[in-house]
Amino acid sequence: MLHVVLVEPEIPPNCGNIARTCAATGSALHLVEPLGFDVSDRAVKRAGLDYWHLVEVTVHPSLEALFAAHPEAGTELWLATTKAPRDYGQVRFSPDCWLFFGKETAGLPRAFRERHRDRCIRIPMAEEARSLNLSNSAAILIYEALRQNGFPGLLGTGEMGAAPAIQNRQSNQLNDIV
Protein backbone atom coordinates (compact mmCIF):
# COMPACT_ATOMS: atom_id res chain seq x y z
CA MET A 1 0.00 0.00 0.00
CA LEU A 2 1.17 3.48 -0.86
CA HIS A 3 1.50 5.88 2.11
CA VAL A 4 1.06 9.65 1.87
CA VAL A 5 2.48 11.73 4.71
CA LEU A 6 1.54 15.37 5.28
CA VAL A 7 3.95 17.00 7.70
CA GLU A 8 2.25 19.82 9.61
CA PRO A 9 -0.40 20.61 6.96
CA GLU A 10 -2.02 24.01 7.39
CA ILE A 11 -4.88 24.35 4.88
CA PRO A 12 -8.00 22.20 5.45
CA PRO A 13 -9.14 21.96 1.80
CA ASN A 14 -5.70 20.69 0.74
CA CYS A 15 -5.89 17.93 3.34
CA GLY A 16 -9.45 17.08 2.27
CA ASN A 17 -8.48 16.92 -1.40
CA ILE A 18 -5.49 14.70 -0.62
CA ALA A 19 -7.70 12.46 1.53
CA ARG A 20 -10.05 12.09 -1.43
CA THR A 21 -7.14 11.16 -3.71
CA CYS A 22 -5.99 8.62 -1.12
CA ALA A 23 -9.51 7.18 -0.92
CA ALA A 24 -9.73 6.87 -4.71
CA THR A 25 -6.34 5.17 -4.92
CA GLY A 26 -6.41 2.96 -1.83
CA SER A 27 -3.50 4.88 -0.30
CA ALA A 28 -3.06 5.45 3.44
CA LEU A 29 -2.91 9.02 4.73
CA HIS A 30 -0.64 9.99 7.63
CA LEU A 31 -0.87 13.43 9.24
CA VAL A 32 2.03 14.67 11.35
CA GLU A 33 1.21 17.23 14.04
CA PRO A 34 0.90 20.04 14.67
CA LEU A 35 -2.00 20.39 12.25
CA GLY A 36 -3.23 23.80 11.22
CA PHE A 37 -6.82 22.61 11.65
CA ASP A 38 -8.99 20.01 13.31
CA VAL A 39 -9.55 16.97 11.06
CA SER A 40 -13.23 17.24 11.84
CA ASP A 41 -13.19 20.77 10.38
CA ARG A 42 -16.05 21.40 7.96
CA ALA A 43 -13.62 22.56 5.26
CA VAL A 44 -11.63 19.31 5.43
CA LYS A 45 -14.78 17.19 5.39
CA ARG A 46 -16.28 19.22 2.54
CA ALA A 47 -13.18 18.82 0.37
CA GLY A 48 -13.11 15.08 1.00
CA LEU A 49 -16.88 14.88 0.46
CA ASP A 50 -18.23 11.46 1.32
CA TYR A 51 -14.94 9.61 0.87
CA TRP A 52 -13.67 9.72 4.45
CA HIS A 53 -14.84 6.18 5.21
CA LEU A 54 -12.69 4.95 2.30
CA VAL A 55 -9.37 6.30 3.56
CA GLU A 56 -7.21 5.07 6.41
CA VAL A 57 -6.08 8.21 8.27
CA THR A 58 -3.50 8.10 11.06
CA VAL A 59 -2.41 11.15 13.05
CA HIS A 60 1.14 11.08 14.47
CA PRO A 61 2.36 13.53 17.14
CA SER A 62 5.74 13.93 15.37
CA LEU A 63 7.96 12.58 12.60
CA GLU A 64 9.86 10.62 15.24
CA ALA A 65 6.62 8.96 16.37
CA LEU A 66 5.73 8.09 12.78
CA PHE A 67 9.13 6.40 12.22
CA ALA A 68 8.88 4.60 15.58
CA ALA A 69 5.48 3.19 14.59
CA HIS A 70 6.56 2.47 10.99
CA PRO A 71 10.31 1.74 10.75
CA GLU A 72 9.82 0.60 7.14
CA ALA A 73 9.06 4.21 6.22
CA GLY A 74 12.73 5.04 6.75
CA THR A 75 13.87 2.95 3.78
CA GLU A 76 10.92 3.40 1.40
CA LEU A 77 10.53 7.18 1.62
CA TRP A 78 10.51 9.96 -0.96
CA LEU A 79 10.44 13.62 0.05
CA ALA A 80 8.69 16.06 -2.24
CA THR A 81 10.46 19.42 -2.22
CA THR A 82 11.04 22.22 -4.69
CA LYS A 83 14.66 22.24 -3.47
CA ALA A 84 15.43 18.68 -4.66
CA PRO A 85 18.32 18.03 -7.06
CA ARG A 86 16.32 15.65 -9.32
CA ASP A 87 12.80 15.24 -10.60
CA TYR A 88 10.38 12.45 -9.80
CA GLY A 89 10.71 10.95 -13.29
CA GLN A 90 14.24 9.82 -12.40
CA VAL A 91 13.25 7.53 -9.54
CA ARG A 92 11.59 4.15 -9.16
CA PHE A 93 8.78 4.06 -6.62
CA SER A 94 8.11 0.80 -4.79
CA PRO A 95 4.47 -0.30 -4.33
CA ASP A 96 4.78 0.33 -0.58
CA CYS A 97 6.63 3.64 -0.66
CA TRP A 98 6.05 6.60 1.62
CA LEU A 99 5.57 10.02 -0.02
CA PHE A 100 6.30 12.95 2.31
CA PHE A 101 4.96 16.47 1.76
CA GLY A 102 5.62 19.52 3.91
CA LYS A 103 3.38 22.30 5.10
CA GLU A 104 2.15 24.78 2.55
CA THR A 105 4.08 27.82 3.82
CA ALA A 106 7.49 26.25 4.48
CA GLY A 107 7.73 22.74 3.03
CA LEU A 108 9.51 19.92 4.83
CA PRO A 109 11.88 20.74 7.70
CA ARG A 110 15.40 21.43 6.48
CA ALA A 111 17.09 18.94 8.85
CA PHE A 112 14.71 16.21 7.65
CA ARG A 113 15.48 17.02 3.99
CA GLU A 114 19.23 17.03 4.64
CA ARG A 115 19.06 13.70 6.49
CA HIS A 116 17.35 12.17 3.42
CA ARG A 117 18.99 14.24 0.69
CA ASP A 118 19.25 11.28 -1.69
CA ARG A 119 15.48 10.69 -1.38
CA CYS A 120 14.40 14.25 -2.25
CA ILE A 121 12.49 14.71 -5.51
CA ARG A 122 10.82 17.60 -7.23
CA ILE A 123 8.10 18.21 -9.80
CA PRO A 124 9.50 20.14 -12.78
CA MET A 125 7.99 23.59 -13.28
CA ALA A 126 8.82 26.99 -14.71
CA GLU A 127 11.69 28.75 -12.93
CA GLU A 128 9.48 31.71 -12.02
CA ALA A 129 6.91 29.50 -10.26
CA ARG A 130 7.48 29.02 -6.54
CA SER A 131 5.54 25.76 -6.21
CA LEU A 132 2.39 23.87 -7.08
CA ASN A 133 -0.59 23.54 -4.77
CA LEU A 134 0.00 20.81 -2.17
CA SER A 135 -2.98 18.69 -3.22
CA ASN A 136 -1.94 18.90 -6.90
CA SER A 137 1.63 17.89 -6.03
CA ALA A 138 0.39 14.95 -3.99
CA ALA A 139 -1.88 13.77 -6.79
CA ILE A 140 0.94 13.92 -9.34
CA LEU A 141 3.31 11.82 -7.23
CA ILE A 142 0.64 9.39 -6.01
CA TYR A 143 -0.44 8.60 -9.54
CA GLU A 144 3.14 8.34 -10.81
CA ALA A 145 3.99 5.85 -8.06
CA LEU A 146 0.85 3.87 -8.88
CA ARG A 147 1.51 4.05 -12.64
CA GLN A 148 5.02 2.67 -12.18
CA ASN A 149 3.55 -0.28 -10.30
CA GLY A 150 0.69 -1.03 -12.70
CA PHE A 151 -2.07 0.73 -10.71
CA PRO A 152 -2.44 -2.15 -8.22
CA GLY A 153 -6.01 -2.75 -7.11
CA LEU A 154 -7.44 0.06 -9.25
CA LEU A 155 -9.92 -0.22 -12.10
CA GLY A 156 -8.21 0.05 -15.46
CA THR A 157 -11.38 0.85 -17.38
CA GLY A 158 -14.65 2.64 -16.82
CA GLU A 159 -18.14 1.70 -17.91
CA MET A 160 -17.41 2.92 -21.44
CA GLY A 161 -14.78 0.18 -21.75
CA ALA A 162 -17.53 -2.43 -22.13
CA ALA A 163 -19.66 -0.43 -24.56
CA PRO A 164 -17.90 -1.43 -27.83
CA ALA A 165 -18.14 -5.13 -26.95
CA ILE A 166 -21.86 -4.79 -26.20
CA GLN A 167 -22.42 -2.78 -29.38
CA ASN A 168 -20.55 -5.36 -31.46
CA ARG A 169 -22.61 -8.18 -29.96
CA GLN A 170 -25.84 -6.31 -30.66
CA SER A 171 -24.68 -5.54 -34.20
CA ASN A 172 -23.78 -9.19 -34.81
CA GLN A 173 -27.15 -10.31 -33.42
CA LEU A 174 -28.90 -7.88 -35.78
CA ASN A 175 -26.88 -9.24 -38.73
CA ASP A 176 -27.88 -12.79 -37.78
CA ILE A 177 -31.56 -11.77 -37.89
CA VAL A 178 -31.30 -10.06 -41.26
PDB file of C-alpha atoms in Angstrom:
ATOM      1  CA  MET A   1       0.000   0.000   0.000  1.00  0.00           C
ATOM      2  CA  LEU A   2       1.173   3.480  -0.856  1.00  0.00           C
ATOM      3  CA  HIS A   3       1.505   5.877   2.112  1.00  0.00           C
ATOM      4  CA  VAL A   4       1.057   9.647   1.868  1.00  0.00           C
ATOM      5  CA  VAL A   5       2.476  11.733   4.714  1.00  0.00           C
ATOM      6  CA  LEU A   6       1.541  15.365   5.278  1.00  0.00           C
ATOM      7  CA  VAL A   7       3.954  16.997   7.699  1.00  0.00           C
ATOM      8  CA  GLU A   8       2.252  19.824   9.609  1.00  0.00           C
ATOM      9  CA  PRO A   9      -0.397  20.611   6.961  1.00  0.00           C
ATOM     10  CA  GLU A  10      -2.020  24.013   7.385  1.00  0.00           C
ATOM     11  CA  ILE A  11      -4.884  24.347   4.882  1.00  0.00           C
ATOM     12  CA  PRO A  12      -7.999  22.200   5.445  1.00  0.00           C
ATOM     13  CA  PRO A  13      -9.139  21.963   1.797  1.00  0.00           C
ATOM     14  CA  ASN A  14      -5.699  20.686   0.743  1.00  0.00           C
ATOM     15  CA  CYS A  15      -5.895  17.933   3.338  1.00  0.00           C
ATOM     16  CA  GLY A  16      -9.451  17.085   2.273  1.00  0.00           C
ATOM     17  CA  ASN A  17      -8.480  16.917  -1.402  1.00  0.00           C
ATOM     18  CA  ILE A  18      -5.494  14.697  -0.621  1.00  0.00           C
ATOM     19  CA  ALA A  19      -7.697  12.461   1.534  1.00  0.00           C
ATOM     20  CA  ARG A  20     -10.053  12.092  -1.426  1.00  0.00           C
ATOM     21  CA  THR A  21      -7.144  11.157  -3.708  1.00  0.00           C
ATOM     22  CA  CYS A  22      -5.993   8.620  -1.116  1.00  0.00           C
ATOM     23  CA  ALA A  23      -9.508   7.184  -0.921  1.00  0.00           C
ATOM     24  CA  ALA A  24      -9.725   6.871  -4.709  1.00  0.00           C
ATOM     25  CA  THR A  25      -6.337   5.165  -4.921  1.00  0.00           C
ATOM     26  CA  GLY A  26      -6.409   2.963  -1.828  1.00  0.00           C
ATOM     27  CA  SER A  27      -3.497   4.884  -0.299  1.00  0.00           C
ATOM     28  CA  ALA A  28      -3.062   5.447   3.443  1.00  0.00           C
ATOM     29  CA  LEU A  29      -2.907   9.017   4.732  1.00  0.00           C
ATOM     30  CA  HIS A  30      -0.635   9.986   7.628  1.00  0.00           C
ATOM     31  CA  LEU A  31      -0.868  13.425   9.237  1.00  0.00           C
ATOM     32  CA  VAL A  32       2.035  14.668  11.349  1.00  0.00           C
ATOM     33  CA  GLU A  33       1.208  17.225  14.038  1.00  0.00           C
ATOM     34  CA  PRO A  34       0.903  20.042  14.673  1.00  0.00           C
ATOM     35  CA  LEU A  35      -1.999  20.391  12.252  1.00  0.00           C
ATOM     36  CA  GLY A  36      -3.227  23.804  11.215  1.00  0.00           C
ATOM     37  CA  PHE A  37      -6.823  22.609  11.647  1.00  0.00           C
ATOM     38  CA  ASP A  38      -8.994  20.006  13.308  1.00  0.00           C
ATOM     39  CA  VAL A  39      -9.548  16.973  11.057  1.00  0.00           C
ATOM     40  CA  SER A  40     -13.230  17.237  11.842  1.00  0.00           C
ATOM     41  CA  ASP A  41     -13.188  20.768  10.379  1.00  0.00           C
ATOM     42  CA  ARG A  42     -16.051  21.400   7.961  1.00  0.00           C
ATOM     43  CA  ALA A  43     -13.620  22.560   5.257  1.00  0.00           C
ATOM     44  CA  VAL A  44     -11.627  19.314   5.430  1.00  0.00           C
ATOM     45  CA  LYS A  45     -14.777  17.194   5.392  1.00  0.00           C
ATOM     46  CA  ARG A  46     -16.276  19.225   2.543  1.00  0.00           C
ATOM     47  CA  ALA A  47     -13.183  18.823   0.368  1.00  0.00           C
ATOM     48  CA  GLY A  48     -13.114  15.076   1.001  1.00  0.00           C
ATOM     49  CA  LEU A  49     -16.876  14.880   0.462  1.00  0.00           C
ATOM     50  CA  ASP A  50     -18.234  11.462   1.316  1.00  0.00           C
ATOM     51  CA  TYR A  51     -14.945   9.608   0.869  1.00  0.00           C
ATOM     52  CA  TRP A  52     -13.670   9.721   4.453  1.00  0.00           C
ATOM     53  CA  HIS A  53     -14.835   6.178   5.215  1.00  0.00           C
ATOM     54  CA  LEU A  54     -12.689   4.948   2.296  1.00  0.00           C
ATOM     55  CA  VAL A  55      -9.369   6.299   3.562  1.00  0.00           C
ATOM     56  CA  GLU A  56      -7.209   5.071   6.408  1.00  0.00           C
ATOM     57  CA  VAL A  57      -6.077   8.214   8.272  1.00  0.00           C
ATOM     58  CA  THR A  58      -3.498   8.104  11.063  1.00  0.00           C
ATOM     59  CA  VAL A  59      -2.408  11.152  13.053  1.00  0.00           C
ATOM     60  CA  HIS A  60       1.137  11.084  14.472  1.00  0.00           C
ATOM     61  CA  PRO A  61       2.359  13.527  17.141  1.00  0.00           C
ATOM     62  CA  SER A  62       5.741  13.934  15.371  1.00  0.00           C
ATOM     63  CA  LEU A  63       7.964  12.579  12.601  1.00  0.00           C
ATOM     64  CA  GLU A  64       9.863  10.619  15.245  1.00  0.00           C
ATOM     65  CA  ALA A  65       6.619   8.958  16.372  1.00  0.00           C
ATOM     66  CA  LEU A  66       5.734   8.086  12.778  1.00  0.00           C
ATOM     67  CA  PHE A  67       9.126   6.401  12.221  1.00  0.00           C
ATOM     68  CA  ALA A  68       8.883   4.599  15.576  1.00  0.00           C
ATOM     69  CA  ALA A  69       5.484   3.195  14.586  1.00  0.00           C
ATOM     70  CA  HIS A  70       6.556   2.472  10.990  1.00  0.00           C
ATOM     71  CA  PRO A  71      10.306   1.743  10.746  1.00  0.00           C
ATOM     72  CA  GLU A  72       9.817   0.604   7.137  1.00  0.00           C
ATOM     73  CA  ALA A  73       9.057   4.214   6.218  1.00  0.00           C
ATOM     74  CA  GLY A  74      12.734   5.039   6.752  1.00  0.00           C
ATOM     75  CA  THR A  75      13.868   2.946   3.776  1.00  0.00           C
ATOM     76  CA  GLU A  76      10.924   3.403   1.403  1.00  0.00           C
ATOM     77  CA  LEU A  77      10.530   7.176   1.621  1.00  0.00           C
ATOM     78  CA  TRP A  78      10.508   9.955  -0.960  1.00  0.00           C
ATOM     79  CA  LEU A  79      10.444  13.618   0.047  1.00  0.00           C
ATOM     80  CA  ALA A  80       8.686  16.064  -2.238  1.00  0.00           C
ATOM     81  CA  THR A  81      10.456  19.417  -2.216  1.00  0.00           C
ATOM     82  CA  THR A  82      11.041  22.225  -4.688  1.00  0.00           C
ATOM     83  CA  LYS A  83      14.658  22.238  -3.471  1.00  0.00           C
ATOM     84  CA  ALA A  84      15.431  18.682  -4.663  1.00  0.00           C
ATOM     85  CA  PRO A  85      18.319  18.025  -7.059  1.00  0.00           C
ATOM     86  CA  ARG A  86      16.320  15.653  -9.321  1.00  0.00           C
ATOM     87  CA  ASP A  87      12.798  15.235 -10.603  1.00  0.00           C
ATOM     88  CA  TYR A  88      10.378  12.453  -9.803  1.00  0.00           C
ATOM     89  CA  GLY A  89      10.713  10.949 -13.291  1.00  0.00           C
ATOM     90  CA  GLN A  90      14.240   9.823 -12.400  1.00  0.00           C
ATOM     91  CA  VAL A  91      13.248   7.529  -9.539  1.00  0.00           C
ATOM     92  CA  ARG A  92      11.590   4.151  -9.158  1.00  0.00           C
ATOM     93  CA  PHE A  93       8.775   4.063  -6.617  1.00  0.00           C
ATOM     94  CA  SER A  94       8.109   0.798  -4.790  1.00  0.00           C
ATOM     95  CA  PRO A  95       4.474  -0.301  -4.329  1.00  0.00           C
ATOM     96  CA  ASP A  96       4.779   0.334  -0.578  1.00  0.00           C
ATOM     97  CA  CYS A  97       6.633   3.644  -0.665  1.00  0.00           C
ATOM     98  CA  TRP A  98       6.046   6.601   1.620  1.00  0.00           C
ATOM     99  CA  LEU A  99       5.575  10.017  -0.020  1.00  0.00           C
ATOM    100  CA  PHE A 100       6.299  12.950   2.313  1.00  0.00           C
ATOM    101  CA  PHE A 101       4.961  16.468   1.756  1.00  0.00           C
ATOM    102  CA  GLY A 102       5.623  19.524   3.914  1.00  0.00           C
ATOM    103  CA  LYS A 103       3.383  22.296   5.105  1.00  0.00           C
ATOM    104  CA  GLU A 104       2.146  24.778   2.549  1.00  0.00           C
ATOM    105  CA  THR A 105       4.083  27.816   3.820  1.00  0.00           C
ATOM    106  CA  ALA A 106       7.488  26.246   4.479  1.00  0.00           C
ATOM    107  CA  GLY A 107       7.729  22.740   3.031  1.00  0.00           C
ATOM    108  CA  LEU A 108       9.510  19.920   4.833  1.00  0.00           C
ATOM    109  CA  PRO A 109      11.882  20.740   7.696  1.00  0.00           C
ATOM    110  CA  ARG A 110      15.404  21.429   6.476  1.00  0.00           C
ATOM    111  CA  ALA A 111      17.087  18.943   8.848  1.00  0.00           C
ATOM    112  CA  PHE A 112      14.709  16.205   7.646  1.00  0.00           C
ATOM    113  CA  ARG A 113      15.482  17.022   3.990  1.00  0.00           C
ATOM    114  CA  GLU A 114      19.225  17.028   4.638  1.00  0.00           C
ATOM    115  CA  ARG A 115      19.061  13.703   6.488  1.00  0.00           C
ATOM    116  CA  HIS A 116      17.347  12.172   3.424  1.00  0.00           C
ATOM    117  CA  ARG A 117      18.994  14.235   0.693  1.00  0.00           C
ATOM    118  CA  ASP A 118      19.247  11.278  -1.694  1.00  0.00           C
ATOM    119  CA  ARG A 119      15.483  10.688  -1.377  1.00  0.00           C
ATOM    120  CA  CYS A 120      14.400  14.247  -2.247  1.00  0.00           C
ATOM    121  CA  ILE A 121      12.492  14.709  -5.508  1.00  0.00           C
ATOM    122  CA  ARG A 122      10.817  17.604  -7.232  1.00  0.00           C
ATOM    123  CA  ILE A 123       8.104  18.212  -9.798  1.00  0.00           C
ATOM    124  CA  PRO A 124       9.504  20.140 -12.780  1.00  0.00           C
ATOM    125  CA  MET A 125       7.994  23.587 -13.275  1.00  0.00           C
ATOM    126  CA  ALA A 126       8.822  26.993 -14.707  1.00  0.00           C
ATOM    127  CA  GLU A 127      11.686  28.746 -12.933  1.00  0.00           C
ATOM    128  CA  GLU A 128       9.476  31.714 -12.021  1.00  0.00           C
ATOM    129  CA  ALA A 129       6.911  29.503 -10.264  1.00  0.00           C
ATOM    130  CA  ARG A 130       7.482  29.018  -6.542  1.00  0.00           C
ATOM    131  CA  SER A 131       5.541  25.764  -6.210  1.00  0.00           C
ATOM    132  CA  LEU A 132       2.386  23.874  -7.080  1.00  0.00           C
ATOM    133  CA  ASN A 133      -0.591  23.544  -4.767  1.00  0.00           C
ATOM    134  CA  LEU A 134      -0.004  20.813  -2.172  1.00  0.00           C
ATOM    135  CA  SER A 135      -2.980  18.692  -3.222  1.00  0.00           C
ATOM    136  CA  ASN A 136      -1.939  18.897  -6.900  1.00  0.00           C
ATOM    137  CA  SER A 137       1.625  17.892  -6.026  1.00  0.00           C
ATOM    138  CA  ALA A 138       0.393  14.951  -3.985  1.00  0.00           C
ATOM    139  CA  ALA A 139      -1.881  13.773  -6.793  1.00  0.00           C
ATOM    140  CA  ILE A 140       0.937  13.922  -9.342  1.00  0.00           C
ATOM    141  CA  LEU A 141       3.306  11.824  -7.230  1.00  0.00           C
ATOM    142  CA  ILE A 142       0.643   9.392  -6.009  1.00  0.00           C
ATOM    143  CA  TYR A 143      -0.435   8.599  -9.540  1.00  0.00           C
ATOM    144  CA  GLU A 144       3.140   8.342 -10.808  1.00  0.00           C
ATOM    145  CA  ALA A 145       3.989   5.847  -8.055  1.00  0.00           C
ATOM    146  CA  LEU A 146       0.853   3.870  -8.880  1.00  0.00           C
ATOM    147  CA  ARG A 147       1.515   4.052 -12.636  1.00  0.00           C
ATOM    148  CA  GLN A 148       5.024   2.672 -12.183  1.00  0.00           C
ATOM    149  CA  ASN A 149       3.551  -0.281 -10.302  1.00  0.00           C
ATOM    150  CA  GLY A 150       0.689  -1.026 -12.704  1.00  0.00           C
ATOM    151  CA  PHE A 151      -2.068   0.730 -10.712  1.00  0.00           C
ATOM    152  CA  PRO A 152      -2.440  -2.150  -8.220  1.00  0.00           C
ATOM    153  CA  GLY A 153      -6.012  -2.749  -7.108  1.00  0.00           C
ATOM    154  CA  LEU A 154      -7.443   0.063  -9.247  1.00  0.00           C
ATOM    155  CA  LEU A 155      -9.923  -0.217 -12.097  1.00  0.00           C
ATOM    156  CA  GLY A 156      -8.213   0.054 -15.461  1.00  0.00           C
ATOM    157  CA  THR A 157     -11.377   0.853 -17.380  1.00  0.00           C
ATOM    158  CA  GLY A 158     -14.650   2.641 -16.824  1.00  0.00           C
ATOM    159  CA  GLU A 159     -18.138   1.700 -17.906  1.00  0.00           C
ATOM    160  CA  MET A 160     -17.414   2.922 -21.438  1.00  0.00           C
ATOM    161  CA  GLY A 161     -14.781   0.181 -21.749  1.00  0.00           C
ATOM    162  CA  ALA A 162     -17.528  -2.428 -22.128  1.00  0.00           C
ATOM    163  CA  ALA A 163     -19.665  -0.430 -24.557  1.00  0.00           C
ATOM    164  CA  PRO A 164     -17.901  -1.431 -27.828  1.00  0.00           C
ATOM    165  CA  ALA A 165     -18.142  -5.131 -26.946  1.00  0.00           C
ATOM    166  CA  ILE A 166     -21.861  -4.789 -26.201  1.00  0.00           C
ATOM    167  CA  GLN A 167     -22.416  -2.776 -29.377  1.00  0.00           C
ATOM    168  CA  ASN A 168     -20.547  -5.363 -31.459  1.00  0.00           C
ATOM    169  CA  ARG A 169     -22.612  -8.179 -29.959  1.00  0.00           C
ATOM    170  CA  GLN A 170     -25.839  -6.311 -30.662  1.00  0.00           C
ATOM    171  CA  SER A 171     -24.676  -5.540 -34.196  1.00  0.00           C
ATOM    172  CA  ASN A 172     -23.778  -9.187 -34.805  1.00  0.00           C
ATOM    173  CA  GLN A 173     -27.149 -10.312 -33.422  1.00  0.00           C
ATOM    174  CA  LEU A 174     -28.896  -7.884 -35.775  1.00  0.00           C
ATOM    175  CA  ASN A 175     -26.882  -9.241 -38.732  1.00  0.00           C
ATOM    176  CA  ASP A 176     -27.880 -12.789 -37.783  1.00  0.00           C
ATOM    177  CA  ILE A 177     -31.556 -11.773 -37.894  1.00  0.00           C
ATOM    178  CA  VAL A 178     -31.296 -10.060 -41.265  1.00  0.00           C
TER     179      VAL A 178
END
